[in-house]
Amino acid sequence: MGVTDDRRAGRFWAEALGYVRRPPRYPADEWIVLEPPPGTTGVALAMDVSESPVAEFPRIHLDLHAGDRDLDDEVDRLLGLGADRVDWPHYPAVPEPGQLPYVVLADTEGNRFCVSGHRRAGTFFG
């Protein structure tokens, strides 16, 4: 993932995902690579400094699931870590059957990502 401030982005995503930073593999290894904690499974997330602007419609973005947390509680947690809400006009007019509600956010670098999950309040989009 391209970022302008890899340390800030690393802190945000480590907290957001509950991941830990992988130790550098060699001297001068400056990549920020986050991994699931030891003994757990999941994919790693690598970040490096990039001068490319953030794309409004990125070709790749992360979809997170709130798990056992209420979707709105998870969104509030991520906002507290530094995420921002994205005004996303591209929600479907009628959700597909069985689709979970979701919210579009941006990380501390402006990279967009979605969070889906169950809501106690029963609203679809946030």
Steps between C-alpha positions, in 0.01 A plus 500: 500500500640837404502764774661838561569444871581133551542527877159664549334254261672210674368611839147541364486161325669316788228627735220458246589137425658397831822422310866528599791636300729241351863559594721626217637213293836663432685821592330806346173308438263796530178333387223505757359147493220411739407142577246324718628438853696176549274196508223660291431485129451775246678684223777754543460865402806677361541877471760712330531871436343604172460833325200378302180687583215316667252378239133589545410159358796283601563183304559313824360567844452305820164368616493450876234315695395622844482143628307473825497878548205713397586669168448850637716423805779377272472807277520723808810310615669550162403869493659531844823356356509771233282371215259735323155436355481514122194647333442211262221563247531154344295291743253279312144635492374162618743274689547145380320242713715391792753781456634638827487873562830677445670834548774653284789653693845634420810420702741765627649518149170538318495138374138388484376181659165350594376362829204264498313326777177469689317795651277485799312805370420329169600783261679397181748772406700732716 
